[in-house]
């Protein structure tokens, strides 16, 4: 019996010494030391050995086991190290190789600005919604308290796809879609392409991009709006930028304001960018009209809120000093390459 066991130990040790692959080593280990392995079988067979022989042989089998386990461990460590060394050598990157000269792509300036602005509002806890570009009259106009005789409803200003179906002329449509589904508190931005029947020129495009914010809760006031807008202006145009609100009119907000940011170029002194005024118009805003809340099933005696909407194309042209909107849609590489 002892002889058979020591023979198994010798054979196994020999097999281990010629194994140069971890997988093969592992198979061998299972074959000898595993649950139904050769050495384990001897341990099981002990019950057939006479009582006085049993301790001796048991000890012998155990010693063999310890010895082989040690041999397997040692071989495994060596093979693992060899494996690692091989990988390190194979996957080595030659950092001295010269640059291939291929130029890297970049995001469109409009996308860069949009992502930054969305990031800002998300950091303030706003959710982001994406609503349809093709809308019904109801979402684009009626629900926003835009009366039937309003000029925006004229085919000269809005692109109609069919009777009562339009390419949305603003992202305020998102306000209605959110308020219909969600009860206050609401804090979202909706953004995307909008369309108007304009001839393209330096400051107009039949397709452009808006980003709209909506906050509805108990006790929301114009002060909250002003605070958010000051924070936003400083974030996008630089620390110290302030805003001023000028009275304006939108059917869906009451009161309504135009919002100007202090000119970052001249710090308010007056320059070419702000046409000498020290201020740049950046967006429209206001307190959501009671009739709009009511139409969405929100009680205006309990809840109030503000909305603001900006043209992303406009913010982008201001930020980069672009004086013709059309270059943004021309896909001219000489223009785009400046934003890498
Ligand atoms: N929807 C308005 C526009 O397109 C902007 C706006 C949004 C004004 C929200 C007030 C509140 O000009």
mmCIF file of C-alpha atoms and ligand atoms in Angstrom:
data_model
loop_
_atom_site.group_PDB
_atom_site.id
_atom_site.type_symbol
_atom_site.label_atom_id
_atom_site.label_comp_id
_atom_site.label_asym_id
_atom_site.label_seq_id
_atom_site.Cartn_x
_atom_site.Cartn_y
_atom_site.Cartn_z
ATOM 1 C CA UNK A 1 0.000 0.000 0.000
ATOM 2 C CA UNK A 2 2.723 2.434 1.045
ATOM 3 C CA UNK A 3 4.581 1.605 -2.108
ATOM 4 C CA UNK A 4 1.610 2.306 -4.312
ATOM 5 C CA UNK A 5 1.102 5.654 -2.622
ATOM 6 C CA UNK A 6 4.730 6.718 -2.881
ATOM 7 C CA UNK A 7 4.663 5.723 -6.525
ATOM 8 C CA UNK A 8 1.608 7.954 -7.062
ATOM 9 C CA UNK A 9 3.426 10.807 -5.309
ATOM 10 C CA UNK A 10 6.495 10.372 -7.500
ATOM 11 C CA UNK A 11 4.519 10.176 -10.699
ATOM 12 C CA UNK A 12 2.464 13.201 -9.790
ATOM 13 C CA UNK A 13 5.553 15.237 -8.880
ATOM 14 C CA UNK A 14 7.084 14.348 -12.205
ATOM 15 C CA UNK A 15 3.903 15.345 -14.070
ATOM 16 C CA UNK A 16 3.815 18.654 -12.186
ATOM 17 C CA UNK A 17 7.409 19.439 -13.111
ATOM 18 C CA UNK A 18 6.724 19.099 -16.857
ATOM 19 C CA UNK A 19 3.420 21.004 -16.846
ATOM 20 C CA UNK A 20 3.671 24.490 -18.288
ATOM 21 C CA UNK A 21 0.040 25.461 -18.464
ATOM 22 C CA UNK A 22 -2.200 26.468 -15.553
ATOM 23 C CA UNK A 23 -5.212 24.692 -16.963
ATOM 24 C CA UNK A 24 -3.350 21.398 -17.350
ATOM 25 C CA UNK A 25 -1.942 21.762 -13.840
ATOM 26 C CA UNK A 26 -5.415 22.255 -12.460
ATOM 27 C CA UNK A 27 -6.735 19.182 -14.276
ATOM 28 C CA UNK A 28 -3.924 17.150 -12.796
ATOM 29 C CA UNK A 29 -4.694 18.435 -9.304
ATOM 30 C CA UNK A 30 -8.328 17.391 -9.625
ATOM 31 C CA UNK A 31 -7.287 14.018 -10.970
ATOM 32 C CA UNK A 32 -5.114 13.281 -7.917
ATOM 33 C CA UNK A 33 -6.414 15.366 -5.004
ATOM 34 C CA UNK A 34 -9.991 16.102 -6.084
ATOM 35 C CA UNK A 35 -13.113 14.658 -4.476
ATOM 36 C CA UNK A 36 -12.941 11.537 -6.594
ATOM 37 C CA UNK A 37 -9.202 11.806 -7.154
ATOM 38 C CA UNK A 38 -6.728 8.941 -6.953
ATOM 39 C CA UNK A 39 -5.273 9.812 -3.547
ATOM 40 C CA UNK A 40 -8.688 10.582 -2.106
ATOM 41 C CA UNK A 41 -9.745 7.090 -3.142
ATOM 42 C CA UNK A 42 -7.051 5.642 -0.874
ATOM 43 C CA UNK A 43 -8.369 7.660 2.040
ATOM 44 C CA UNK A 44 -11.808 6.255 1.369
ATOM 45 C CA UNK A 45 -10.339 2.754 1.142
ATOM 46 C CA UNK A 46 -9.003 3.013 4.712
ATOM 47 C CA UNK A 47 -12.172 1.467 6.068
ATOM 48 C CA UNK A 48 -11.142 -1.850 4.476
ATOM 49 C CA UNK A 49 -7.728 -1.800 6.168
ATOM 50 C CA UNK A 50 -7.222 -3.674 9.465
ATOM 51 C CA UNK A 51 -7.615 -1.635 12.644
ATOM 52 C CA UNK A 52 -3.923 -1.663 13.595
ATOM 53 C CA UNK A 53 -2.724 -0.786 10.096
ATOM 54 C CA UNK A 54 -5.238 2.009 9.673
ATOM 55 C CA UNK A 55 -3.499 4.841 11.643
ATOM 56 C CA UNK A 56 -0.196 4.180 9.945
ATOM 57 C CA UNK A 57 -1.550 4.130 6.444
ATOM 58 C CA UNK A 58 -3.867 7.040 7.221
ATOM 59 C CA UNK A 59 -0.847 9.072 8.303
ATOM 60 C CA UNK A 60 0.974 8.035 5.155
ATOM 61 C CA UNK A 61 -1.844 9.109 2.876
ATOM 62 C CA UNK A 62 -2.129 12.432 4.706
ATOM 63 C CA UNK A 63 1.623 13.114 4.433
ATOM 64 C CA UNK A 64 1.387 12.390 0.724
ATOM 65 C CA UNK A 65 -1.510 14.803 0.417
ATOM 66 C CA UNK A 66 0.336 17.621 2.215
ATOM 67 C CA UNK A 67 3.410 17.038 0.088
ATOM 68 C CA UNK A 68 1.482 17.098 -3.171
ATOM 69 C CA UNK A 69 -0.544 20.129 -2.188
ATOM 70 C CA UNK A 70 2.704 21.975 -1.545
ATOM 71 C CA UNK A 71 4.045 20.926 -4.929
ATOM 72 C CA UNK A 72 0.875 22.048 -6.700
ATOM 73 C CA UNK A 73 0.900 25.436 -4.910
ATOM 74 C CA UNK A 74 4.510 26.060 -5.820
ATOM 75 C CA UNK A 75 3.972 25.148 -9.478
ATOM 76 C CA UNK A 76 0.847 27.291 -9.616
ATOM 77 C CA UNK A 77 2.674 30.370 -8.299
ATOM 78 C CA UNK A 78 5.431 29.928 -10.856
ATOM 79 C CA UNK A 79 3.015 29.446 -13.762
ATOM 80 C CA UNK A 80 0.904 32.449 -12.734
ATOM 81 C CA UNK A 81 3.952 34.667 -12.603
ATOM 82 C CA UNK A 82 5.064 33.403 -16.016
ATOM 83 C CA UNK A 83 1.589 34.078 -17.382
ATOM 84 C CA UNK A 84 1.661 37.645 -16.048
ATOM 85 C CA UNK A 85 5.119 38.281 -17.473
ATOM 86 C CA UNK A 86 3.997 37.022 -20.858
ATOM 87 C CA UNK A 87 0.930 39.293 -20.816
ATOM 88 C CA UNK A 88 2.963 42.314 -19.777
ATOM 89 C CA UNK A 89 5.387 41.708 -22.609
ATOM 90 C CA UNK A 90 2.670 41.086 -25.212
ATOM 91 C CA UNK A 91 0.520 44.069 -24.281
ATOM 92 C CA UNK A 92 3.317 46.536 -23.919
ATOM 93 C CA UNK A 93 2.576 49.873 -25.606
ATOM 94 C CA UNK A 94 5.405 51.678 -27.299
ATOM 95 C CA UNK A 95 4.870 55.245 -26.156
ATOM 96 C CA UNK A 96 7.819 56.443 -28.216
ATOM 97 C CA UNK A 97 6.007 55.752 -31.526
ATOM 98 C CA UNK A 98 5.337 58.957 -33.464
ATOM 99 C CA UNK A 99 1.738 60.334 -33.595
ATOM 100 C CA UNK A 100 -0.177 59.021 -36.599
ATOM 101 C CA UNK A 101 -1.374 62.515 -37.517
ATOM 102 C CA UNK A 102 -5.039 61.521 -37.685
ATOM 103 C CA UNK A 103 -7.173 64.346 -36.321
ATOM 104 C CA UNK A 104 -9.707 63.754 -33.587
ATOM 105 C CA UNK A 105 -13.374 64.573 -34.000
ATOM 106 C CA UNK A 106 -15.272 66.811 -31.620
ATOM 107 C CA UNK A 107 -18.789 67.646 -30.575
ATOM 108 C CA UNK A 108 -20.570 70.439 -32.441
ATOM 109 C CA UNK A 109 -20.339 73.725 -30.493
ATOM 110 C CA UNK A 110 -24.102 73.684 -30.050
ATOM 111 C CA UNK A 111 -23.932 70.202 -28.532
ATOM 112 C CA UNK A 112 -21.126 71.266 -26.220
ATOM 113 C CA UNK A 113 -23.135 74.259 -24.985
ATOM 114 C CA UNK A 114 -26.314 72.195 -24.647
ATOM 115 C CA UNK A 115 -24.549 69.521 -22.599
ATOM 116 C CA UNK A 116 -23.035 72.143 -20.301
ATOM 117 C CA UNK A 117 -26.376 73.853 -19.729
ATOM 118 C CA UNK A 118 -28.224 70.584 -19.128
ATOM 119 C CA UNK A 119 -25.464 69.573 -16.698
ATOM 120 C CA UNK A 120 -25.985 72.801 -14.782
ATOM 121 C CA UNK A 121 -29.726 72.358 -14.366
ATOM 122 C CA UNK A 122 -29.404 68.664 -13.567
ATOM 123 C CA UNK A 123 -26.977 69.639 -10.790
ATOM 124 C CA UNK A 124 -29.779 71.818 -9.371
ATOM 125 C CA UNK A 125 -32.115 68.817 -9.320
ATOM 126 C CA UNK A 126 -33.988 69.384 -12.596
ATOM 127 C CA UNK A 127 -35.182 66.352 -14.528
ATOM 128 C CA UNK A 128 -34.844 66.312 -18.327
ATOM 129 C CA UNK A 129 -37.732 65.509 -20.676
ATOM 130 C CA UNK A 130 -37.834 64.941 -24.414
ATOM 131 C CA UNK A 131 -41.214 65.601 -26.026
ATOM 132 C CA UNK A 132 -42.428 65.362 -29.669
ATOM 133 C CA UNK A 133 -41.270 67.750 -32.401
ATOM 134 C CA UNK A 134 -44.494 67.246 -34.328
ATOM 135 C CA UNK A 135 -47.295 68.523 -32.132
ATOM 136 C CA UNK A 136 -50.992 69.178 -32.169
ATOM 137 C CA UNK A 137 -52.392 72.676 -32.108
ATOM 138 C CA UNK A 138 -53.458 71.956 -28.534
ATOM 139 C CA UNK A 139 -49.955 71.490 -27.099
ATOM 140 C CA UNK A 140 -48.301 74.187 -29.169
ATOM 141 C CA UNK A 141 -51.003 76.838 -28.731
ATOM 142 C CA UNK A 142 -54.350 76.264 -26.956
ATOM 143 C CA UNK A 143 -53.006 74.687 -23.768
ATOM 144 C CA UNK A 144 -50.480 77.522 -23.555
ATOM 145 C CA UNK A 145 -53.245 80.116 -23.608
ATOM 146 C CA UNK A 146 -52.323 81.283 -27.103
ATOM 147 C CA UNK A 147 -55.619 82.601 -28.517
ATOM 148 C CA UNK A 148 -56.919 81.682 -31.987
ATOM 149 C CA UNK A 149 -56.169 85.121 -33.408
ATOM 150 C CA UNK A 150 -52.576 85.252 -32.094
ATOM 151 C CA UNK A 151 -50.017 85.989 -34.878
ATOM 152 C CA UNK A 152 -47.964 82.893 -33.893
ATOM 153 C CA UNK A 153 -50.870 80.818 -35.197
ATOM 154 C CA UNK A 154 -50.447 82.292 -38.649
ATOM 155 C CA UNK A 155 -48.949 80.071 -41.352
ATOM 156 C CA UNK A 156 -46.427 82.839 -41.879
ATOM 157 C CA UNK A 157 -44.943 82.148 -38.460
ATOM 158 C CA UNK A 158 -45.553 78.471 -37.817
ATOM 159 C CA UNK A 159 -44.937 75.466 -40.068
ATOM 160 C CA UNK A 160 -48.130 73.432 -40.390
ATOM 161 C CA UNK A 161 -47.873 69.752 -41.326
ATOM 162 C CA UNK A 162 -51.638 69.317 -41.608
ATOM 163 C CA UNK A 163 -54.754 70.888 -40.139
ATOM 164 C CA UNK A 164 -54.087 71.259 -36.423
ATOM 165 C CA UNK A 165 -50.683 69.566 -36.683
ATOM 166 C CA UNK A 166 -47.546 71.720 -36.473
ATOM 167 C CA UNK A 167 -43.793 71.443 -36.188
ATOM 168 C CA UNK A 168 -43.547 72.785 -32.641
ATOM 169 C CA UNK A 169 -42.605 76.455 -32.631
ATOM 170 C CA UNK A 170 -41.220 76.329 -29.082
ATOM 171 C CA UNK A 171 -40.337 73.854 -26.350
ATOM 172 C CA UNK A 172 -43.089 75.248 -24.097
ATOM 173 C CA UNK A 173 -45.105 72.283 -25.407
ATOM 174 C CA UNK A 174 -43.023 70.228 -22.952
ATOM 175 C CA UNK A 175 -44.508 72.186 -20.028
ATOM 176 C CA UNK A 176 -48.007 70.961 -20.850
ATOM 177 C CA UNK A 177 -46.935 67.384 -21.492
ATOM 178 C CA UNK A 178 -45.180 67.264 -18.106
ATOM 179 C CA UNK A 179 -47.942 68.982 -16.122
ATOM 180 C CA UNK A 180 -50.571 66.673 -17.598
ATOM 181 C CA UNK A 181 -48.734 63.631 -16.286
ATOM 182 C CA UNK A 182 -47.016 64.819 -13.141
ATOM 183 C CA UNK A 183 -48.374 66.632 -10.123
ATOM 184 C CA UNK A 184 -46.278 69.277 -8.285
ATOM 185 C CA UNK A 185 -43.591 69.623 -7.158
ATOM 186 C CA UNK A 186 -42.279 69.778 -10.743
ATOM 187 C CA UNK A 187 -38.755 70.743 -11.742
ATOM 188 C CA UNK A 188 -37.849 69.883 -15.329
ATOM 189 C CA UNK A 189 -36.148 71.126 -18.436
ATOM 190 C CA UNK A 190 -37.346 70.258 -21.913
ATOM 191 C CA UNK A 191 -35.168 70.920 -24.908
ATOM 192 C CA UNK A 192 -34.795 70.169 -28.585
ATOM 193 C CA UNK A 193 -35.402 71.400 -32.123
ATOM 194 C CA UNK A 194 -38.100 73.972 -32.821
ATOM 195 C CA UNK A 195 -39.352 75.347 -36.139
ATOM 196 C CA UNK A 196 -40.606 78.666 -37.454
ATOM 197 C CA UNK A 197 -41.463 79.865 -40.930
ATOM 198 C CA UNK A 198 -38.485 82.216 -41.104
ATOM 199 C CA UNK A 199 -36.166 82.885 -44.024
ATOM 200 C CA UNK A 200 -32.619 82.001 -42.971
ATOM 201 C CA UNK A 201 -30.391 85.026 -42.356
ATOM 202 C CA UNK A 202 -27.646 85.979 -39.913
ATOM 203 C CA UNK A 203 -29.998 85.874 -36.929
ATOM 204 C CA UNK A 204 -32.878 83.629 -38.094
ATOM 205 C CA UNK A 205 -33.174 79.975 -39.010
ATOM 206 C CA UNK A 206 -36.326 77.946 -39.783
ATOM 207 C CA UNK A 207 -34.994 75.315 -37.378
ATOM 208 C CA UNK A 208 -33.249 76.150 -34.148
ATOM 209 C CA UNK A 209 -32.881 74.804 -30.619
ATOM 210 C CA UNK A 210 -34.555 75.782 -27.387
ATOM 211 C CA UNK A 211 -34.154 74.788 -23.787
ATOM 212 C CA UNK A 212 -37.015 75.410 -21.425
ATOM 213 C CA UNK A 213 -37.238 75.227 -17.654
ATOM 214 C CA UNK A 214 -40.348 74.709 -15.525
ATOM 215 C CA UNK A 215 -40.678 74.795 -11.735
ATOM 216 C CA UNK A 216 -44.068 74.339 -10.012
ATOM 217 C CA UNK A 217 -44.531 74.087 -6.276
ATOM 218 C CA UNK A 218 -46.189 75.844 -3.354
ATOM 219 C CA UNK A 219 -45.043 79.444 -2.962
ATOM 220 C CA UNK A 220 -42.749 79.731 -5.995
ATOM 221 C CA UNK A 221 -42.154 83.374 -6.886
ATOM 222 C CA UNK A 222 -40.325 85.678 -9.276
ATOM 223 C CA UNK A 223 -37.490 85.827 -6.687
ATOM 224 C CA UNK A 224 -36.853 82.101 -7.179
ATOM 225 C CA UNK A 225 -36.761 82.678 -10.940
ATOM 226 C CA UNK A 226 -34.301 85.549 -10.582
ATOM 227 C CA UNK A 227 -32.074 83.464 -8.285
ATOM 228 C CA UNK A 228 -31.955 80.530 -10.697
ATOM 229 C CA UNK A 229 -31.250 82.825 -13.659
ATOM 230 C CA UNK A 230 -28.447 84.692 -11.866
ATOM 231 C CA UNK A 231 -26.823 81.370 -11.033
ATOM 232 C CA UNK A 232 -27.228 80.205 -14.620
ATOM 233 C CA UNK A 233 -25.811 83.445 -16.099
ATOM 234 C CA UNK A 234 -22.727 83.235 -13.868
ATOM 235 C CA UNK A 235 -22.264 79.588 -14.771
ATOM 236 C CA UNK A 236 -22.445 80.076 -18.524
ATOM 237 C CA UNK A 237 -20.971 83.573 -19.031
ATOM 238 C CA UNK A 238 -18.579 83.702 -16.087
ATOM 239 C CA UNK A 239 -18.578 84.588 -12.393
ATOM 240 C CA UNK A 240 -20.042 87.982 -11.569
ATOM 241 C CA UNK A 241 -22.524 88.005 -14.467
ATOM 242 C CA UNK A 242 -25.892 89.331 -13.319
ATOM 243 C CA UNK A 243 -29.321 89.464 -14.925
ATOM 244 C CA UNK A 244 -31.990 92.103 -15.264
ATOM 245 C CA UNK A 245 -35.666 91.503 -15.958
ATOM 246 C CA UNK A 246 -37.621 93.691 -18.381
ATOM 247 C CA UNK A 247 -41.435 93.566 -18.588
ATOM 248 C CA UNK A 248 -42.656 91.604 -21.593
ATOM 249 C CA UNK A 249 -45.605 89.546 -22.802
ATOM 250 C CA UNK A 250 -46.152 85.821 -23.346
ATOM 251 C CA UNK A 251 -49.679 84.378 -23.268
ATOM 252 C CA UNK A 252 -48.562 81.468 -21.057
ATOM 253 C CA UNK A 253 -46.841 83.520 -18.347
ATOM 254 C CA UNK A 254 -48.152 86.400 -16.269
ATOM 255 C CA UNK A 255 -46.228 88.509 -15.459
ATOM 256 C CA UNK A 256 -43.738 87.897 -18.273
ATOM 257 C CA UNK A 257 -40.186 89.150 -18.634
ATOM 258 C CA UNK A 258 -37.313 89.348 -21.084
ATOM 259 C CA UNK A 259 -34.075 88.489 -19.333
ATOM 260 C CA UNK A 260 -30.776 90.206 -20.103
ATOM 261 C CA UNK A 261 -27.353 89.131 -18.869
ATOM 262 C CA UNK A 262 -24.692 91.704 -18.108
ATOM 263 C CA UNK A 263 -22.169 91.677 -20.966
ATOM 264 C CA UNK A 264 -19.187 89.530 -20.025
ATOM 265 C CA UNK A 265 -17.097 91.127 -22.779
ATOM 266 C CA UNK A 266 -17.101 94.671 -21.377
ATOM 267 C CA UNK A 267 -18.414 94.076 -17.837
ATOM 268 C CA UNK A 268 -21.332 96.390 -18.581
ATOM 269 C CA UNK A 269 -19.324 99.308 -19.973
ATOM 270 C CA UNK A 270 -20.692 98.870 -23.489
ATOM 271 C CA UNK A 271 -18.971 97.179 -26.430
ATOM 272 C CA UNK A 272 -19.568 95.766 -29.908
ATOM 273 C CA UNK A 273 -21.032 92.485 -28.572
ATOM 274 C CA UNK A 274 -23.722 94.204 -26.473
ATOM 275 C CA UNK A 275 -24.161 96.995 -29.023
ATOM 276 C CA UNK A 276 -22.981 99.518 -26.445
ATOM 277 C CA UNK A 277 -25.749 98.762 -23.929
ATOM 278 C CA UNK A 278 -23.843 96.614 -21.439
ATOM 279 C CA UNK A 279 -26.641 93.984 -21.561
ATOM 280 C CA UNK A 280 -27.403 90.997 -23.784
ATOM 281 C CA UNK A 281 -30.881 89.527 -24.138
ATOM 282 C CA UNK A 282 -30.710 85.805 -23.374
ATOM 283 C CA UNK A 283 -34.213 84.441 -22.757
ATOM 284 C CA UNK A 284 -37.909 84.867 -22.049
ATOM 285 C CA UNK A 285 -39.528 83.893 -18.765
ATOM 286 C CA UNK A 286 -42.356 84.519 -16.338
ATOM 287 C CA UNK A 287 -44.743 83.170 -13.753
ATOM 288 C CA UNK A 288 -46.852 80.402 -15.272
ATOM 289 C CA UNK A 289 -50.293 81.769 -16.167
ATOM 290 C CA UNK A 290 -53.112 80.501 -13.908
ATOM 291 C CA UNK A 291 -55.087 79.435 -16.945
ATOM 292 C CA UNK A 292 -52.262 77.154 -18.080
ATOM 293 C CA UNK A 293 -52.094 75.488 -14.637
ATOM 294 C CA UNK A 294 -55.871 75.105 -14.514
ATOM 295 C CA UNK A 295 -55.920 73.526 -17.970
ATOM 296 C CA UNK A 296 -53.490 70.888 -16.724
ATOM 297 C CA UNK A 297 -55.527 70.163 -13.598
ATOM 298 C CA UNK A 298 -53.221 72.005 -11.197
ATOM 299 C CA UNK A 299 -54.923 74.313 -8.694
ATOM 300 C CA UNK A 300 -53.420 77.810 -9.113
ATOM 301 C CA UNK A 301 -54.646 78.830 -5.649
ATOM 302 C CA UNK A 302 -52.326 76.229 -4.134
ATOM 303 C CA UNK A 303 -49.478 76.020 -6.605
ATOM 304 C CA UNK A 304 -47.456 78.558 -8.547
ATOM 305 C CA UNK A 305 -44.381 78.357 -10.679
ATOM 306 C CA UNK A 306 -42.111 79.887 -13.239
ATOM 307 C CA UNK A 307 -40.974 78.983 -16.720
ATOM 308 C CA UNK A 308 -38.115 80.203 -18.858
ATOM 309 C CA UNK A 309 -37.100 79.453 -22.419
ATOM 310 C CA UNK A 310 -33.852 80.166 -24.200
ATOM 311 C CA UNK A 311 -32.489 79.724 -27.699
ATOM 312 C CA UNK A 312 -29.440 77.473 -27.467
ATOM 313 C CA UNK A 313 -28.196 78.719 -30.831
ATOM 314 C CA UNK A 314 -28.295 82.247 -29.512
ATOM 315 C CA UNK A 315 -26.392 81.388 -26.312
ATOM 316 C CA UNK A 316 -23.794 79.578 -28.434
ATOM 317 C CA UNK A 317 -23.294 82.508 -30.809
ATOM 318 C CA UNK A 318 -22.912 84.869 -27.854
ATOM 319 C CA UNK A 319 -20.424 82.578 -26.105
ATOM 320 C CA UNK A 320 -18.197 82.104 -29.153
ATOM 321 C CA UNK A 321 -18.672 85.527 -30.726
ATOM 322 C CA UNK A 322 -20.268 84.007 -33.857
ATOM 323 C CA UNK A 323 -21.927 86.740 -35.916
ATOM 324 C CA UNK A 324 -23.827 84.602 -38.411
ATOM 325 C CA UNK A 325 -26.150 81.857 -37.167
ATOM 326 C CA UNK A 326 -25.963 80.005 -40.481
ATOM 327 C CA UNK A 327 -22.392 78.805 -39.978
ATOM 328 C CA UNK A 328 -23.725 76.517 -37.266
ATOM 329 C CA UNK A 329 -25.694 74.501 -39.816
ATOM 330 C CA UNK A 330 -23.324 74.633 -42.804
ATOM 331 C CA UNK A 331 -21.146 71.686 -41.701
ATOM 332 C CA UNK A 332 -18.068 73.565 -42.900
ATOM 333 C CA UNK A 333 -15.035 71.769 -41.465
ATOM 334 C CA UNK A 334 -13.051 75.014 -41.232
ATOM 335 C CA UNK A 335 -15.634 76.292 -38.773
ATOM 336 C CA UNK A 336 -16.161 73.038 -36.872
ATOM 337 C CA UNK A 337 -12.444 72.341 -36.427
ATOM 338 C CA UNK A 338 -12.139 75.377 -34.187
ATOM 339 C CA UNK A 339 -14.109 73.594 -31.482
ATOM 340 C CA UNK A 340 -11.924 70.499 -31.064
HETATM 341 N N1 LIG B 1 -41.738 79.970 -25.516
HETATM 342 C C1 LIG B 1 -41.158 81.296 -25.518
HETATM 343 C C2 LIG B 1 -40.561 81.555 -26.907
HETATM 344 O O1 LIG B 1 -40.427 80.655 -27.666
HETATM 345 C C3 LIG B 1 -40.094 81.454 -24.475
HETATM 346 C C4 LIG B 1 -40.642 81.358 -23.085
HETATM 347 C C5 LIG B 1 -40.623 80.153 -22.401
HETATM 348 C C6 LIG B 1 -41.167 82.456 -22.448
HETATM 349 C C7 LIG B 1 -41.090 80.063 -21.119
HETATM 350 C C8 LIG B 1 -41.654 82.393 -21.179
HETATM 351 C C9 LIG B 1 -41.620 81.197 -20.507
HETATM 352 O O2 LIG B 1 -40.200 82.668 -27.229
#
